[in-house]
Tab-separated table of C-alpha atoms and ligand atoms in Angstrom:
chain	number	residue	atom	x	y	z
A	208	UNK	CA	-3.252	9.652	-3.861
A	209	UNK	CA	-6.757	8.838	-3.519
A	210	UNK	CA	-8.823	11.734	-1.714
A	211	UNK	CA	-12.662	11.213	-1.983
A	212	UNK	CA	-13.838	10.130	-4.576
A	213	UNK	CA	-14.986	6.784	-4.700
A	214	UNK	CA	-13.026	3.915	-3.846
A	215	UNK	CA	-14.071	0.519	-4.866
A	216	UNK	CA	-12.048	-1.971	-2.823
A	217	UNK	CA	-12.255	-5.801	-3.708
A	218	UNK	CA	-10.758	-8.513	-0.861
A	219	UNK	CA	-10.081	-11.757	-2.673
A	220	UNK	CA	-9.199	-13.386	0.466
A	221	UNK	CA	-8.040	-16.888	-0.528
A	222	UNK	CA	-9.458	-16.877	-3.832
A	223	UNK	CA	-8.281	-16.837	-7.277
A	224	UNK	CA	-4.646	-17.875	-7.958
A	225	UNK	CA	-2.822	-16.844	-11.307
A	226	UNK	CA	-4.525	-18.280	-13.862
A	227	UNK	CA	-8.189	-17.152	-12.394
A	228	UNK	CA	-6.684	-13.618	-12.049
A	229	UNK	CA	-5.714	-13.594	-15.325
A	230	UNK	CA	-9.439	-14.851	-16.268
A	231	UNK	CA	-10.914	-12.272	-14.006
A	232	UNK	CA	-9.111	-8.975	-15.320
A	233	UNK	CA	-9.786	-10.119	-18.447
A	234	UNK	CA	-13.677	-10.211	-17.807
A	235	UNK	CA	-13.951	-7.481	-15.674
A	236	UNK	CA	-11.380	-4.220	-17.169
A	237	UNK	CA	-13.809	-5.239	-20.289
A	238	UNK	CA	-16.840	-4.260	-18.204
A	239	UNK	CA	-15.247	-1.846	-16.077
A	240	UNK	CA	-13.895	1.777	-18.340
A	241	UNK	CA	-10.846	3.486	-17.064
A	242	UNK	CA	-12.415	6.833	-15.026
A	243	UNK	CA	-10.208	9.995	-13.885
A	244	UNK	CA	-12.452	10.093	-10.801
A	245	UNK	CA	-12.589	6.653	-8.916
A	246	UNK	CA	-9.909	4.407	-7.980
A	247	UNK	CA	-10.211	0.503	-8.032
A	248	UNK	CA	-8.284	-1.370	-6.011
A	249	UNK	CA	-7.534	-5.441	-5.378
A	250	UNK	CA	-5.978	-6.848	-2.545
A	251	UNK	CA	-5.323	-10.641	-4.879
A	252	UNK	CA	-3.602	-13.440	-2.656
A	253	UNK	CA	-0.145	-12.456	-2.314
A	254	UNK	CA	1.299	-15.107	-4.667
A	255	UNK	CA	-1.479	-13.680	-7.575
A	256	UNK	CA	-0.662	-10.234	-7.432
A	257	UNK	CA	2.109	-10.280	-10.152
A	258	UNK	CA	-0.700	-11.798	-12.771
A	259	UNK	CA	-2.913	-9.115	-11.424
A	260	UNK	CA	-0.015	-6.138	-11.972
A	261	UNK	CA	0.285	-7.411	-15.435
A	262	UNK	CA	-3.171	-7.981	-16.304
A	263	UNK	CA	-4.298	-4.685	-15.149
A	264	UNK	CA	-0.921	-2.926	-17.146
A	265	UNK	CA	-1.766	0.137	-18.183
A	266	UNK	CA	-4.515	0.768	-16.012
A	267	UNK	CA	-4.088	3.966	-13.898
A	268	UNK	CA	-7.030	3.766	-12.228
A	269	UNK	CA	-6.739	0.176	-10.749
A	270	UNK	CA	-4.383	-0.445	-7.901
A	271	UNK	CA	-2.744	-3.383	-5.495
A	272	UNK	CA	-2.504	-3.895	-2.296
A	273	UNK	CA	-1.848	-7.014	0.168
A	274	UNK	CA	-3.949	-8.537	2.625
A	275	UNK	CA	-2.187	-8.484	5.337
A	276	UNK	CA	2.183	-8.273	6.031
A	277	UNK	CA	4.331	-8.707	9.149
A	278	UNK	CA	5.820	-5.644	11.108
A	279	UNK	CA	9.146	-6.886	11.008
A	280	UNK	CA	10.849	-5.668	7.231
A	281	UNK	CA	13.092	-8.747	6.846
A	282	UNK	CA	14.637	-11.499	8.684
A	283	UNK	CA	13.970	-15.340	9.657
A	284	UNK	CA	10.287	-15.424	10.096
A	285	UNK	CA	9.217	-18.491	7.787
A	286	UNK	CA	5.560	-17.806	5.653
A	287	UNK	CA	5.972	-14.074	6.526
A	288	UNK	CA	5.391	-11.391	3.749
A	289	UNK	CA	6.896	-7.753	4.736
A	290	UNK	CA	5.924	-4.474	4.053
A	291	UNK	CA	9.154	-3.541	1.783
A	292	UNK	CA	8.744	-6.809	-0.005
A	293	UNK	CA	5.093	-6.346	-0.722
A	294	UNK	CA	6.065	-2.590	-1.965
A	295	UNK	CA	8.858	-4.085	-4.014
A	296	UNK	CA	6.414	-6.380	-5.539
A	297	UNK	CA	3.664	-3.842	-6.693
A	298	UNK	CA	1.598	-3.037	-3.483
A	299	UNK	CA	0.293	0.439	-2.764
A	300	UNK	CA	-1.906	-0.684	-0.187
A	301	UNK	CA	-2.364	-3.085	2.771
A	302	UNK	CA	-5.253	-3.954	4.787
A	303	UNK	CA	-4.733	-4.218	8.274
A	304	UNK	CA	-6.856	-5.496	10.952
A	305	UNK	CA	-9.438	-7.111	9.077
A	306	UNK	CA	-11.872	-9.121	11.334
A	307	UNK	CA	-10.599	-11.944	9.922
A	308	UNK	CA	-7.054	-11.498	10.432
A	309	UNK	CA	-8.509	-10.211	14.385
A	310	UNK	CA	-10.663	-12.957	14.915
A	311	UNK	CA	-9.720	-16.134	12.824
A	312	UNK	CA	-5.950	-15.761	13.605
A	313	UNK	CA	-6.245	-13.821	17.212
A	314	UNK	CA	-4.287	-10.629	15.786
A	315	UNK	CA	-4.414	-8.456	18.634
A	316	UNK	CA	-4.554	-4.481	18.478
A	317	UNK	CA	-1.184	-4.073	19.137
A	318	UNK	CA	-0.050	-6.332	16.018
A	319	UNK	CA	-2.427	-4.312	14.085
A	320	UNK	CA	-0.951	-0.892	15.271
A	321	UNK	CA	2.693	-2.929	14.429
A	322	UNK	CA	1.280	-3.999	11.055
A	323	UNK	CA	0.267	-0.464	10.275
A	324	UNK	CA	3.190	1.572	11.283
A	325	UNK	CA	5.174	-1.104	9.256
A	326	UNK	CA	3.062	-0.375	5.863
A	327	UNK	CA	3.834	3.463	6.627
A	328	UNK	CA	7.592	3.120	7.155
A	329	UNK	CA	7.899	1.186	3.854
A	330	UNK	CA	5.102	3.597	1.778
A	331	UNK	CA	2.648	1.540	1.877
A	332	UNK	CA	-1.151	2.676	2.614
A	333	UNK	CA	-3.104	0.892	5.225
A	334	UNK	CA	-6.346	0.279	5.238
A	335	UNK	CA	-7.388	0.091	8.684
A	336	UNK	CA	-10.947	-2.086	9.467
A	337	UNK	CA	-12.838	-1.459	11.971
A	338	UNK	CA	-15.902	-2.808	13.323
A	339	UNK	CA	-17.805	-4.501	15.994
A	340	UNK	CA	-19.419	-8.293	16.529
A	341	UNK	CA	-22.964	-8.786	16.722
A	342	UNK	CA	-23.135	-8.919	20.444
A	343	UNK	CA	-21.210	-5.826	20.738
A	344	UNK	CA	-23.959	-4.154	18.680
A	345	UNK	CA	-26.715	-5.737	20.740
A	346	UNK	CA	-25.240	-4.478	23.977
A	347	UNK	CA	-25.074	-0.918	22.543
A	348	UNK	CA	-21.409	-1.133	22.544
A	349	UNK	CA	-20.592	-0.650	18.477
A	350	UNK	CA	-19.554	2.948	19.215
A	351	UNK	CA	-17.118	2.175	21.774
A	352	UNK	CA	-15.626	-0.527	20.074
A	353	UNK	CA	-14.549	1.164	17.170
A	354	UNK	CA	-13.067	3.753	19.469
A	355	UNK	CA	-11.367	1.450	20.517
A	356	UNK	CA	-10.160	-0.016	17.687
A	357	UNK	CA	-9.250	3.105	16.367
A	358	UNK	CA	-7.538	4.708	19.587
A	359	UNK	CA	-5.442	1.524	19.600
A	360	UNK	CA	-4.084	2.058	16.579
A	361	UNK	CA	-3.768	5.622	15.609
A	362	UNK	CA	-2.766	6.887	19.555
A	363	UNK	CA	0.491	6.296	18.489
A	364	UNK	CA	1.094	7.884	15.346
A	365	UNK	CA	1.769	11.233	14.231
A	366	UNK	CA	-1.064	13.229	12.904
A	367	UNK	CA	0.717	13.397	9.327
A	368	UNK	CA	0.607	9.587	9.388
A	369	UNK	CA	-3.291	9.647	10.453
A	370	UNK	CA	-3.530	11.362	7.419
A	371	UNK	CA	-2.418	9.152	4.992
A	372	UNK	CA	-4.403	6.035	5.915
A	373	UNK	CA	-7.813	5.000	4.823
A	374	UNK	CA	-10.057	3.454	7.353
A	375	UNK	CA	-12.578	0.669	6.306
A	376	UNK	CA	-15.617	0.401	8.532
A	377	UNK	CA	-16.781	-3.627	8.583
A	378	UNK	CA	-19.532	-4.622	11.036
A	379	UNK	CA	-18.352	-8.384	11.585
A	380	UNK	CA	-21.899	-9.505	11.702
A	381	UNK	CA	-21.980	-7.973	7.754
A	382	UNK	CA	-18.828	-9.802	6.459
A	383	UNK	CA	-19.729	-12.932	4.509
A	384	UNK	CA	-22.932	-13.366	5.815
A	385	UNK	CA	-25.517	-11.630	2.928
A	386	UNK	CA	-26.886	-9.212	6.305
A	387	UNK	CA	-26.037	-5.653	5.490
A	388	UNK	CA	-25.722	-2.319	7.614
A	389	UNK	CA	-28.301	-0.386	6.923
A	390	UNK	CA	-27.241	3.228	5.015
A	391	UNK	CA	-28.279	4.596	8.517
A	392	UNK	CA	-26.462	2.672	10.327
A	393	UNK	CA	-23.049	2.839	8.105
A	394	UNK	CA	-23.664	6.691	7.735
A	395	UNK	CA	-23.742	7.013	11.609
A	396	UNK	CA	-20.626	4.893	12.070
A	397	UNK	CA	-19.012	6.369	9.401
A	398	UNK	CA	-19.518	9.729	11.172
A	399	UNK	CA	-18.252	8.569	14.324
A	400	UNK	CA	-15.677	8.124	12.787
A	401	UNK	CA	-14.920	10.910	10.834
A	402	UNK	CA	-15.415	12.648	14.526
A	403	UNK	CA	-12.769	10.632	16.062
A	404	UNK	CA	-10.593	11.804	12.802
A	405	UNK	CA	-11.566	15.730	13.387
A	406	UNK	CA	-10.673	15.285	16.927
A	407	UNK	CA	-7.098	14.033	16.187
A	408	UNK	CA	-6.031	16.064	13.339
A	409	UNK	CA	-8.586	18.529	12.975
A	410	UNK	CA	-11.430	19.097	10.111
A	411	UNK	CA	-9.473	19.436	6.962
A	412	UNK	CA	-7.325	16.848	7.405
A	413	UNK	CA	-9.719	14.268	8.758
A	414	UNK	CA	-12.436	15.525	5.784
A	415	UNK	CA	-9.814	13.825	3.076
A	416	UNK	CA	-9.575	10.436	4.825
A	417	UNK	CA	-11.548	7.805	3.069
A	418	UNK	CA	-13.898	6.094	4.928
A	419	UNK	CA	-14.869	2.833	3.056
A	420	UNK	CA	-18.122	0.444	4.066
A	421	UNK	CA	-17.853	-3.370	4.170
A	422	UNK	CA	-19.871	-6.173	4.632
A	423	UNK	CA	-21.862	-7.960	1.979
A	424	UNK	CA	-21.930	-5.291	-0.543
A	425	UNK	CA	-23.569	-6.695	-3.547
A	426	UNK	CA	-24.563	-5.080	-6.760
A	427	UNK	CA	-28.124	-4.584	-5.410
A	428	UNK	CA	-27.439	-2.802	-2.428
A	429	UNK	CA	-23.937	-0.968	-3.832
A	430	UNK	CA	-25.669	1.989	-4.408
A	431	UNK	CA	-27.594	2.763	-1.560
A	432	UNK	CA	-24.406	2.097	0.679
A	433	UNK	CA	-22.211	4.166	-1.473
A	434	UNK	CA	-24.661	6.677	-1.585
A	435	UNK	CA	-24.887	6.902	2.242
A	436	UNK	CA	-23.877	9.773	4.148
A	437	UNK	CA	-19.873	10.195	5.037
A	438	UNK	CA	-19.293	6.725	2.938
A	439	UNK	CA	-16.493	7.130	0.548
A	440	UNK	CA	-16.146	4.209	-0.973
A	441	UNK	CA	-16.706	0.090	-0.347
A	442	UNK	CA	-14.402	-2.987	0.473
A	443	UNK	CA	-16.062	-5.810	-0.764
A	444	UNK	CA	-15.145	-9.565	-0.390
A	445	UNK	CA	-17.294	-12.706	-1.806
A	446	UNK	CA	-18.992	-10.164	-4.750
A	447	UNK	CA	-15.442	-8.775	-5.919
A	448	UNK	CA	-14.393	-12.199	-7.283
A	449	UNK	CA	-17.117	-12.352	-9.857
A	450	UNK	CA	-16.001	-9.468	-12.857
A	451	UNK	CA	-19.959	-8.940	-13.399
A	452	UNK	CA	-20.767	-7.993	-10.180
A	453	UNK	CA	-18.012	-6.273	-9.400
A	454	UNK	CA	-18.174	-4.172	-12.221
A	455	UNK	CA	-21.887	-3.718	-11.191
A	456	UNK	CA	-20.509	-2.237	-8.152
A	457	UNK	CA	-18.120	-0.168	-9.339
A	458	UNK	CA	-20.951	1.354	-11.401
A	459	UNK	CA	-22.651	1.917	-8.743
A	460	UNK	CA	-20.593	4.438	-7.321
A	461	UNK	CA	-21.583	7.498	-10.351
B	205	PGA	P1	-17.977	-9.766	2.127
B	205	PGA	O1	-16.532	-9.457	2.760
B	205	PGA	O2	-18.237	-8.695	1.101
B	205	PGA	O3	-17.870	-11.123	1.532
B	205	PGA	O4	-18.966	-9.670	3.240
B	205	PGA	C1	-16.110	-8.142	3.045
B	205	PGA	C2	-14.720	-8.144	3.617
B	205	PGA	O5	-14.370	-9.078	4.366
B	205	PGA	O6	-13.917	-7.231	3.355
């Protein structure tokens, strides 16, 4: 189980099928030497994640997870990937909520608390995101959005459950777009945050959560992000599918 030390996080989105996977492990595990102390982990598209499990073989210290899943663990709901099958398959973790899952396909915070008490129930660690639109910043409303976000999702579980997820904070005005938050501005989200966490289930527990950063993270500015105040690691889309820079990343991080 991942505590705190870094976590390097790479979202292909829809990017890369089999054979590219193949190409890419074999680029970047040359580039990238196993470490005791920092976890790696790739959400591939779902239907690449059995090239990525066998490219990465023998590899402790990277790890799977799936994009997104459906709450429901089995039953007539065509194009659907569940929670038990995604475990079956080689998943550890799942992201849920991720602004584009929120805002591309109107998931609602209800299907994201669904989505993450699913992942739970079938051992599977979420990866909540989190994060707030450009307007929402400008109006001085970032804080309470995340709140939000957050109290949506984790009002309903038990604190033991709290405990086992990861949260991933990802300004939507940072995610694709080459603007960054600054390391102020992630460290004081990130520590809103963790503050929310203390407040549920109290400072020890909430101290081991991760807290990852997301949005445009790019070899140049990996480690001033990762170096941030209360940031434990980085999720990290369009720069995880080249091996170079995402090795350059993962650098970053010691
Ligand atoms: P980006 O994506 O690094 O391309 O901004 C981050 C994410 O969506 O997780």
């Amino acid at each position: 189980m991942p505590l705190r030390t870094p976590i390097l996080a790479g979202n292909w989105k829809m990017h890369l099928g089999p054979s590219d996977t193949e190409a890419f492990f074999e680029a970047f595990l040359a580039r990238h030497p196993e470490r005791a102390d920092g976890t790696v982990i790739f959400f591939p598209p779902s239907l690449s994640l059995a090239a990525a499990l066998r490219a990465a073989a023998g590899r402790s210290d990277v790890r799977f997870g799936v994009q997104n899943l459906y709450h429901e663990p089995a039953g007539a709901f065509t194009g659907e990937v569940s929670a038990p099958i995604a475990r079956d398959a080689g998943a550890e973790f799942a992201l849920v909520g991720h602004s584009e899952r929120r805002h591309v396909f109107g998931e609602t915070v209800p299907e994201t608390a669904r989505k993450t008490r699913a992942a739970l129930e079938a051992d599977l660690l979420p990866i909540l995101c989190v994060g707030e639109t450009l307007v929402e910043r400008r109006d001085g409303r970032a804080h309470a959005v995340v709140t939000d976000q957050l109290a949506g999702v984790l009002d309903g579980l038990p604190q033991a459950d709290i405990g086992a997820l990861l949260i991933a904070y990802e300004p939507v005005w940072a995610i694709g777009t080459g603007e960054t938050a600054s390391p102020q501005d992630a460290a004081d989200m990130h520590h809103h945050i963790r503050t929310d966490l203390v407040r549920r289930v109290g400072d020890e527990a909430a101290a081991k959560i991760p807290i990852l950063y997301g949005g445009s993270v790019k070899p140049d500015n990996a480690a001033e992000l990762l170096g941030a105040d209360q940031v434990d690691g980085v999720l990290v889309g369009g720069a995880s599918l080249k091996p170079h820079d995402f090795a350059a990343i993962c650098a970053a991080a010691y």
